[in-house]
Every structure is written in C-alpha cells, then in structure tokens.
XYZ file of C-alpha atoms in Angstrom:
486
model
C 47.643 0.996 36.596
C 47.016 0.090 32.834
C 46.776 -3.579 32.165
C 49.057 -5.565 30.484
C 48.688 -5.510 26.103
C 48.740 -9.025 26.546
C 45.327 -9.169 28.854
C 43.052 -6.203 26.597
C 43.963 -8.406 23.468
C 42.417 -11.325 25.217
C 39.177 -9.079 26.428
C 38.794 -8.329 23.550
C 38.591 -11.349 21.788
C 36.657 -12.710 24.641
C 33.825 -9.472 23.890
C 30.481 -10.278 22.487
C 29.562 -9.434 18.903
C 28.059 -6.029 18.189
C 24.493 -6.540 18.010
C 21.649 -6.053 14.645
C 21.474 -2.048 14.252
C 18.656 -0.632 13.050
C 20.521 0.135 10.374
C 20.829 -3.967 9.567
C 16.965 -4.017 10.218
C 16.053 -2.069 7.598
C 18.123 -3.601 5.091
C 16.548 -6.739 5.574
C 13.465 -5.530 4.969
C 13.744 -3.374 2.330
C 16.496 -3.966 0.212
C 17.314 -7.877 0.898
C 20.786 -9.599 0.557
C 21.305 -10.591 -2.700
C 18.336 -8.889 -4.156
C 20.341 -6.347 -6.220
C 19.452 -3.088 -4.660
C 21.028 -0.613 -1.724
C 19.184 1.796 0.877
C 19.618 5.301 1.157
C 17.530 6.636 4.039
C 17.307 9.935 5.502
C 14.492 11.616 8.255
C 13.083 13.015 4.977
C 13.846 10.204 2.138
C 14.138 7.004 1.519
C 15.502 5.447 -1.455
C 15.918 2.157 -2.856
C 18.622 1.666 -5.390
C 19.498 -1.250 -7.912
C 22.856 -2.053 -8.488
C 24.797 -1.951 -11.694
C 26.112 -5.721 -10.603
C 25.513 -8.362 -8.413
C 25.097 -7.159 -4.711
C 27.797 -8.184 -2.126
C 26.800 -9.766 1.496
C 26.041 -6.783 3.744
C 28.696 -7.750 6.232
C 31.023 -7.595 3.501
C 30.190 -4.483 2.190
C 30.105 -3.013 5.948
C 33.907 -4.601 6.622
C 34.935 -3.050 3.571
C 34.218 0.646 4.928
C 36.066 0.303 7.235
C 40.556 0.571 7.706
C 42.070 -2.632 8.865
C 43.603 -1.615 12.420
C 47.436 -1.919 12.411
C 48.903 -3.747 15.448
C 50.706 -1.073 17.514
C 54.031 -0.780 17.240
C 57.251 -0.073 19.381
C 58.838 -2.158 22.763
C 56.075 -1.447 24.975
C 53.189 -3.026 23.110
C 54.991 -6.230 23.531
C 53.711 -8.546 25.968
C 57.135 -9.836 28.338
C 57.814 -12.967 28.817
C 56.400 -14.731 32.198
C 59.243 -15.417 34.750
C 60.428 -19.101 34.843
C 60.102 -19.420 31.147
C 62.862 -21.503 29.116
C 64.784 -19.216 27.078
C 64.127 -21.290 23.755
C 60.173 -20.562 23.916
C 61.190 -16.648 24.730
C 63.187 -16.668 21.569
C 61.535 -18.917 19.580
C 60.540 -16.881 15.965
C 56.901 -15.867 15.772
C 54.364 -17.874 13.360
C 54.274 -16.476 10.264
C 50.998 -13.942 9.681
C 48.160 -15.760 8.110
C 47.734 -14.884 4.079
C 45.481 -11.923 3.604
C 41.997 -13.601 1.904
C 41.903 -12.629 -1.636
C 39.273 -10.547 -1.840
C 35.741 -11.914 -4.116
C 36.066 -10.813 -7.728
C 33.421 -9.147 -9.201
C 32.449 -5.613 -11.089
C 32.847 -2.643 -8.268
C 29.933 -1.252 -7.135
C 30.749 2.190 -7.140
C 31.659 4.860 -4.708
C 28.703 5.073 -3.349
C 28.827 1.584 -2.101
C 31.984 2.089 0.432
C 31.054 5.434 2.296
C 28.501 4.983 5.145
C 24.917 5.549 4.989
C 25.181 8.587 7.600
C 27.791 10.492 4.877
C 26.013 9.688 1.951
C 22.267 11.103 3.737
C 24.804 14.185 4.689
C 26.517 14.488 0.845
C 22.853 14.642 -0.791
C 21.443 16.964 1.566
C 23.988 19.619 0.849
C 24.584 19.254 -2.415
C 20.228 19.817 -2.258
C 20.774 23.223 -0.259
C 23.727 23.823 -2.236
C 22.660 23.881 -5.840
C 18.145 22.575 -5.547
C 17.205 19.244 -6.114
C 17.611 19.575 -9.921
C 21.314 18.897 -10.030
C 20.671 16.027 -6.833
C 18.340 14.396 -9.516
C 20.270 13.972 -12.173
C 22.688 11.824 -11.168
C 20.212 9.196 -10.549
C 20.189 7.722 -13.859
C 19.085 3.956 -12.644
C 15.993 6.058 -11.292
C 12.331 4.409 -11.334
C 10.031 6.058 -8.895
C 9.766 9.608 -8.507
C 7.517 11.958 -6.735
C 7.197 15.523 -6.441
C 4.783 17.158 -3.490
C 3.430 20.833 -3.542
C 5.786 22.226 -6.187
C 4.596 25.493 -7.046
C 7.492 25.861 -9.721
C 10.292 24.325 -11.370
C 8.034 21.856 -12.136
C 8.999 21.607 -16.215
C 12.878 22.347 -15.921
C 12.718 19.197 -13.631
C 10.945 17.079 -15.557
C 13.107 17.784 -18.294
C 16.115 16.644 -16.611
C 14.441 13.586 -15.442
C 13.671 12.627 -19.160
C 17.506 13.127 -20.036
C 18.650 11.620 -17.549
C 16.743 8.646 -15.900
C 15.025 6.926 -19.008
C 14.351 3.307 -16.917
C 11.446 5.567 -14.903
C 8.235 3.866 -14.311
C 5.994 6.192 -11.817
C 5.659 8.910 -11.726
C 3.567 10.887 -8.977
C 2.673 14.650 -9.120
C 1.112 15.497 -6.020
C 0.098 19.414 -5.564
C 1.959 20.467 -8.243
C 1.479 24.020 -10.357
C 2.513 23.760 -13.987
C 2.571 21.040 -15.439
C 2.807 21.295 -19.007
C 1.856 19.142 -22.089
C 5.069 19.345 -23.543
C 6.809 18.422 -20.325
C 4.695 14.797 -19.855
C 4.987 14.156 -23.426
C 8.895 14.912 -23.467
C 8.752 12.258 -20.156
C 6.535 9.689 -22.320
C 8.749 9.694 -25.285
C 12.119 9.780 -23.123
C 11.037 7.479 -20.584
C 9.722 4.094 -22.825
C 9.125 1.780 -19.703
C 6.848 4.913 -17.625
C 3.834 2.878 -17.621
C 2.219 4.429 -13.630
C 1.001 8.472 -14.035
C -0.645 9.421 -10.551
C -1.737 13.299 -11.059
C -4.162 13.646 -8.346
C -4.486 16.944 -6.886
C -2.427 18.713 -9.046
C -3.194 21.406 -11.619
C -3.382 19.959 -15.260
C -5.135 20.954 -18.415
C -6.457 17.963 -19.805
C -5.311 18.634 -23.060
C -1.547 17.804 -20.893
C -2.947 14.814 -19.587
C -4.936 13.570 -23.327
C -1.479 14.423 -25.161
C 0.815 11.775 -22.679
C -1.843 9.299 -23.295
C -1.418 9.302 -26.608
C 1.774 8.938 -26.778
C 2.289 6.274 -23.640
C -0.844 4.850 -23.947
C -0.404 1.805 -25.310
C 2.477 1.108 -22.215
C 0.174 2.242 -19.443
C -1.053 0.524 -16.842
C -1.719 2.765 -13.345
C -3.291 6.498 -13.767
C -5.039 8.001 -10.821
C -6.783 10.990 -11.502
C -8.562 13.571 -9.403
C -12.107 14.859 -10.809
C -12.740 17.795 -11.962
C -14.332 19.957 -15.321
C -11.719 18.807 -17.290
C -12.073 14.814 -16.320
C -14.657 14.392 -18.953
C -12.242 14.648 -21.403
C -9.621 12.326 -20.126
C -12.476 9.645 -19.898
C -13.396 10.300 -23.289
C -9.269 9.489 -24.514
C -9.775 5.775 -22.264
C -12.661 5.434 -23.770
C -11.479 5.112 -27.345
C -9.019 2.747 -26.464
C -5.777 4.616 -25.940
C -4.751 2.396 -22.745
C -5.758 -1.359 -23.705
C -3.834 -2.466 -20.902
C -4.584 -0.343 -17.798
C -5.084 -2.002 -15.066
C -5.582 0.494 -11.884
C -7.632 3.541 -12.697
C -8.790 6.118 -9.626
C -10.885 9.274 -9.704
C -11.278 10.542 -6.622
C -12.242 14.474 -5.372
C -10.614 17.169 -4.046
C -10.818 19.274 -0.874
C -13.151 21.468 -3.343
C -15.786 19.439 -4.015
C -17.311 19.396 -8.148
C -21.036 19.783 -7.414
C -21.667 18.563 -11.465
C -22.243 14.629 -11.562
C -19.662 12.488 -13.872
C -21.651 10.642 -15.968
C -19.783 7.302 -17.071
C -20.496 5.314 -19.841
C -20.303 2.120 -18.188
C -20.039 -0.448 -21.170
C -17.862 2.262 -23.170
C -15.180 2.060 -20.563
C -15.938 -2.175 -20.120
C -14.616 -1.750 -24.565
C -11.971 0.927 -23.853
C -10.202 -0.731 -21.279
C -10.575 -4.326 -20.926
C -7.684 -5.625 -18.645
C -8.908 -3.089 -15.733
C -8.449 -5.199 -12.215
C -9.008 -2.191 -10.108
C -11.591 0.552 -10.477
C -12.096 3.341 -7.882
C -14.541 6.137 -7.937
C -13.710 7.757 -4.839
C -16.598 10.125 -3.049
C -18.144 11.215 -6.721
C -21.559 11.940 -7.611
C -21.656 10.083 -10.333
C -24.663 8.880 -12.989
C -24.111 5.872 -15.424
C -24.944 6.792 -18.875
C -28.285 5.001 -19.742
C -27.476 1.755 -22.152
C -30.695 2.714 -24.303
C -33.529 0.282 -25.769
C -32.461 -3.203 -26.761
C -28.494 -2.565 -26.496
C -26.870 -5.610 -25.577
C -24.851 -6.001 -22.085
C -21.203 -4.696 -22.170
C -18.164 -6.834 -21.952
C -17.748 -6.685 -18.395
C -14.360 -6.427 -16.404
C -13.381 -10.037 -16.684
C -9.767 -9.107 -14.737
C -11.461 -6.873 -12.129
C -10.365 -7.461 -9.151
C -11.753 -4.503 -6.387
C -14.782 -1.805 -7.491
C -14.336 0.762 -4.819
C -17.629 3.203 -4.718
C -17.414 4.461 -1.281
C -19.008 7.693 -1.099
C -20.008 10.613 2.151
C -23.163 11.706 0.527
C -26.167 10.242 -1.201
C -25.101 8.723 -4.909
C -26.966 6.668 -7.538
C -25.471 3.167 -7.597
C -27.968 0.970 -7.816
C -28.687 -2.945 -8.514
C -29.359 -2.707 -11.977
C -26.116 -0.145 -11.927
C -23.723 -2.593 -9.982
C -25.195 -5.274 -12.148
C -24.130 -3.526 -15.156
C -20.566 -2.683 -13.451
C -19.819 -6.219 -12.480
C -21.486 -9.141 -14.692
C -18.193 -10.499 -16.087
C -16.121 -9.713 -13.483
C -15.968 -13.221 -11.381
C -12.279 -12.797 -9.795
C -14.216 -9.467 -7.736
C -11.999 -10.074 -4.422
C -12.637 -6.888 -2.801
C -15.902 -4.230 -2.907
C -16.726 -1.402 -0.935
C -19.958 0.305 -1.299
C -20.063 2.713 1.475
C -22.637 4.906 1.619
C -24.691 3.428 -1.908
C -27.570 3.074 0.253
C -30.037 1.960 -2.607
C -28.140 -1.580 -2.962
C -29.480 -3.963 -1.248
C -28.129 -7.465 -0.606
C -30.674 -8.985 -3.855
C -28.458 -7.172 -5.873
C -25.315 -8.550 -4.140
C -26.863 -12.167 -4.700
C -27.193 -12.571 -8.281
C -23.283 -11.236 -8.658
C -21.218 -13.884 -10.836
C -17.862 -13.439 -8.130
C -17.530 -16.081 -5.923
C -14.588 -15.706 -3.833
C -15.021 -12.336 -2.339
C -13.009 -11.666 0.734
C -14.060 -8.014 1.667
C -17.812 -6.575 1.703
C -17.541 -2.852 2.896
C -21.365 -2.385 2.691
C -21.626 0.689 5.917
C -23.651 3.410 5.551
C -22.640 6.798 7.845
C -25.463 9.087 8.153
C -26.569 8.820 3.941
C -29.516 7.013 4.491
C -31.202 9.245 7.206
C -33.936 9.571 4.377
C -34.388 6.602 2.755
C -35.955 3.053 3.806
C -33.216 0.502 4.765
C -34.074 -3.577 4.255
C -34.804 -4.914 6.961
C -34.226 -8.400 5.553
C -31.623 -10.101 3.485
C -28.571 -10.026 4.813
C -28.265 -14.088 5.625
C -28.234 -13.879 1.070
C -24.635 -12.134 1.799
C -23.153 -14.081 4.304
C -24.321 -17.487 3.003
C -22.694 -16.998 -0.179
C -19.132 -16.049 1.151
C -18.781 -17.571 4.391
C -16.094 -19.403 3.218
C -14.473 -16.693 2.028
C -15.162 -13.293 3.446
C -12.297 -11.518 5.682
C -13.873 -8.422 6.241
C -17.574 -7.542 6.310
C -18.990 -3.878 6.847
C -22.669 -3.932 7.606
C -22.341 -0.653 10.090
C -25.725 1.583 9.795
C -27.766 -1.331 7.940
C -31.573 -1.767 9.199
C -30.987 -5.415 9.302
C -33.897 -7.011 12.102
C -32.464 -8.810 15.169
C -33.346 -12.056 13.776
C -32.139 -11.415 10.305
C -28.600 -10.770 11.931
C -29.146 -13.394 13.742
C -29.222 -15.854 11.096
C -27.091 -13.978 8.738
C -23.756 -14.658 11.203
C -24.765 -17.874 12.492
C -23.478 -18.719 8.483
C -20.301 -18.283 10.033
C -20.472 -20.622 12.222
C -20.984 -23.883 10.111
C -18.464 -23.102 7.238
C -17.787 -26.166 4.281
C -15.585 -28.874 5.726
C -15.630 -27.849 9.354
C -12.415 -25.400 9.079
C -12.663 -22.106 11.339
C -13.692 -19.563 8.872
C -11.399 -16.750 7.589
C -13.844 -13.618 9.501
C -11.471 -11.226 10.679
C -12.929 -8.205 10.566
C -16.827 -7.326 11.157
C -17.681 -3.882 11.977
C -21.579 -3.668 12.860
C -21.831 -0.220 14.811
C -25.460 1.632 14.985
C -26.969 -2.505 14.148
C -28.967 -4.048 16.320
C -27.606 -7.266 16.734
C -28.333 -9.049 20.066
C -25.415 -10.172 23.006
C -26.531 -13.436 22.255
C -25.549 -13.651 18.118
C -22.518 -11.135 18.796
C -20.802 -14.386 21.491
C -22.070 -16.763 18.850
C -19.505 -14.884 16.336
C -16.525 -14.722 18.147
C -16.738 -18.446 19.724
C -16.856 -19.453 16.202
C -14.606 -17.439 13.950
C -11.390 -17.546 16.511
C -9.422 -15.349 13.758
C -11.471 -12.177 14.616
C -9.293 -9.215 15.435
C -11.696 -6.521 14.947
C -14.871 -5.873 15.962
C -16.874 -2.374 15.906
C -20.327 -2.961 18.597
C -20.420 0.924 18.785
C -23.855 2.574 18.586
C -25.420 -1.255 19.202
C -29.116 -0.321 20.885
C -29.406 -4.117 21.666
C -26.179 -4.322 23.568
C -25.024 -3.591 27.446
C -23.637 -0.180 28.230
C -19.938 -0.593 28.412
C -19.697 -2.852 25.921
C -20.398 -0.436 22.982
C -17.185 0.170 21.529
C -14.572 -1.195 19.198
C -12.062 -3.955 20.091
C -8.430 -4.379 18.228
C -6.707 -6.751 18.420
C -7.131 -11.203 19.719
C -6.873 -9.993 23.723
C -10.039 -7.265 23.604
C -11.950 -9.135 21.078
C -12.243 -12.048 23.862
C -12.486 -9.781 26.573
C -16.109 -8.627 25.484
C -17.140 -12.434 24.775
C -15.797 -12.806 28.414
C -18.037 -9.573 29.249
C -21.175 -10.663 27.323
C -21.061 -14.394 28.640
C -20.901 -13.131 32.501
C -23.388 -10.065 32.180
C -26.695 -10.635 32.942
C -29.350 -11.294 30.692
C -31.306 -8.174 29.225
C -34.943 -8.468 30.953
C-alpha cells in the first residue's frame, strides 16, 4: 500500500544531504572555488581549463545542470484533509509561492559549464575517435600546456594547428615523438608569444630545429629539457651564446641508448650565457668540464642556483675542483645530488658557500669498487648543515664507525634547542652501529625514512628500510631491547 503523498514529502524533507562525491574532491584540489578554472577528467585525460569570466561557486554550477522538478498535478497528488478539521481551514487559500530567486548576474560561462562532466568526456572521446585529435585540439583556444607522447607522425600538422588556435600556450612537451621539424617549431615560437618551456626528451629532433626555435623564442625561455645525443653540443653552443639569458631550468639526461661520447661542458661559459639558472640537472651523463685555462679568472658562478643534480650510475669525472667551479657563487643552493660521484670528498663540500642546504645525496651504488673512499670527514658535512638538512644520503660511503657516530651526533644538538629538520636518512651499506642509529632516531622525532640495508654492524633482522614514523620507532624499540654484540 502506497504511503500518502504528504508523508512522502515529509520523508524527502528529512533526507540527509547528499555526501560529497569524488568529483567534488578532485574539483577542490585541482580547481578550487573561485580560482577561475574548471576541470575535465577521463580515464586517460585530465584538463584544467581557464574560464573566460569569474567562476561561479561549484554548488551553483551543479544546480544549474539539473532541471527543477515540477510538483505532480492532478487530484491524486493532493493530500486529503484529516477528519475533524474545520471546514474553514480546509478551504483556506494556499499561501502564495515564494518568488523565484534571481540568478546571479555575470557573464555566461558557456555551454561547457552547463553540461555534466561525464557527458563532456564522452563528447570529446567521440570527437577524437571520429575525426582524430587534431580538430579536438583546435577547440581549446585557452590551452596553456600541451603534451604529445609517442607520436610517430602528424606532429607537424598538430603543431601548426596549435599555433593557429592556441595563442596562450606556455608549455610544450614532445616525448618520444618523430618528425619534429624546424619549420614547425619556429612557427610555434612566432605564433605562441607566451611559450617559455620546451621539453624534447626522448624525441627525434634535429639540432638545427632546436637552435632555430631558441633563436626565435630564446629571450623568453625559462625551462628546457633535452636528451643527450651527438647533436647536443650544437644546442649547448646556442645557450653559451646567451640566446636564453632568462633560462631558469636546464636538464640534460641520457636516453635508453647510452651515448659513449663524453659531453664537454664549458662551465664558465654556461655561467655567463645562463646567469639566471636556478636548476641544473646533468643526469646519468658522462661529461668532462672544459679546462678553464691558465691565468683565467673564475667564472661568475650561478648566483640564483637552488638545485644541482649530477647523479650518475657510472663512473664520472666530477671532482672537488669541478664542483667548486660550478658552485663557488651559489649561496642559495638547497638541493645537491652527487650520487655516483665517488671523487667528491667532504673537504670539497666543506668549502661550498651555501649555508642552507636541505637535501644532500652522496650515495654510491656499485660505482666505486676500484676507488679508495674517504674514511673520515663526514662530521664536516653534518656540522655545517645539521640545522637545515631534511634529507641525507650516505649510502655506500666508506666512513668508519667512529666517524659516522660523530657525524650523526650533530643532529642531537641543533642551535636554539629546536628539533632537527631531518626526515630522511639513507645509511645503506655503511658501518653505522646500533648505538648510533638509536641516538639519531631518538634525537630526530621527525624521521620518516631510514634505510639500514646491508649495514654490516647491525643485528640481523634490522637490516632493512623503514618507512613512516611507526616503523622507525619500531626499529628503535628493537635496537634498545636487543642484546649488545659481544
């Protein structure tokens, strides 16, 4: 037996409000309310697009998508008056309906704002399936970031279309693409006057195409990613010639097929050509610094440099002298990654001008088997940066038990009595002792990662990596309760 209509209305009125959905959560994270952006998402695509006018609140956007439900008409929908009620009350006129609120004035955000997200994803998916991605890309006049991955053909017409339809483009990434021509890149540089970041890693691009692009857009370039090949020298030559004076990020890494020809890098010329550099990454490269020559004054350095990554899985030629040439004018360095640089010693690091280093990576991973490693000097590093270091990697280093004890003791007496900032410590393959590990865990309450793999002085069962506060504290409990070695 169906419940009376009035009872159903009362039940609906008492219903709990709709819980927040996953879509609401994504919206708040990627396109916050009032940010002026809206979100498109599917299984293989995530787009954050700017709106032409002020953004409306999310609740109003959702409400505008649903058609207001009209009350049912007909005698069956009216609730019958209960017996015993006065006839005057039953015959009283119904109250006048509340006036419909006037919608908030403002520019119309367009049809895309009124269609549910799932329907938009389906529309664009059908467009790509029917006509290919090129007409699809041409609909985004506000597009700012574009990534093409593993395009073996049609790159030139796509870039041509983007140049014609997306004048606000600022970032272009071509990963594993073929057929990138100089004409396409130069055309894009001329058409997209805000383009300042280019990522060409793992793509087949002639050096003449990149040089032509840099000659056209170099004055506004901020970020550049390259994969090292025999043609990289020509591109670096353009950078050394000051074609990109505002460049802030430069990354050169090796591809899948390692190039056996060492890269010769004129350090001082790069400092003059890219004086605003903030991030320099030469990853997994075999490179040789060009000798400065006799009587040549030191270069200007990188005064704005905050990150230097020279990590390598093979033997390289980075020495204390090379590191000094790179960093002698970089007081603001925050991250220094020298993994695999077995020729670097604590003495070379002690003289660096940076005083606020936050991440120091000195791990050695099978690259130093035939090299004599320093057994002393690690306290120089921790005493200099114990108040700012958040991540420290000493894996594979040959420091003695006593030297490591003195080095890690620096974190127990930070200036002002404050807790050390250390949250990640990698001691894999070192001679650290149980008492030293116990002390550093007790003195660093913020430690969230601790790697003790292959530490020969530790008891069995504890030689592993610990992730999270709970696991690190468990390690401390085991060390405090385990019998001391005889």
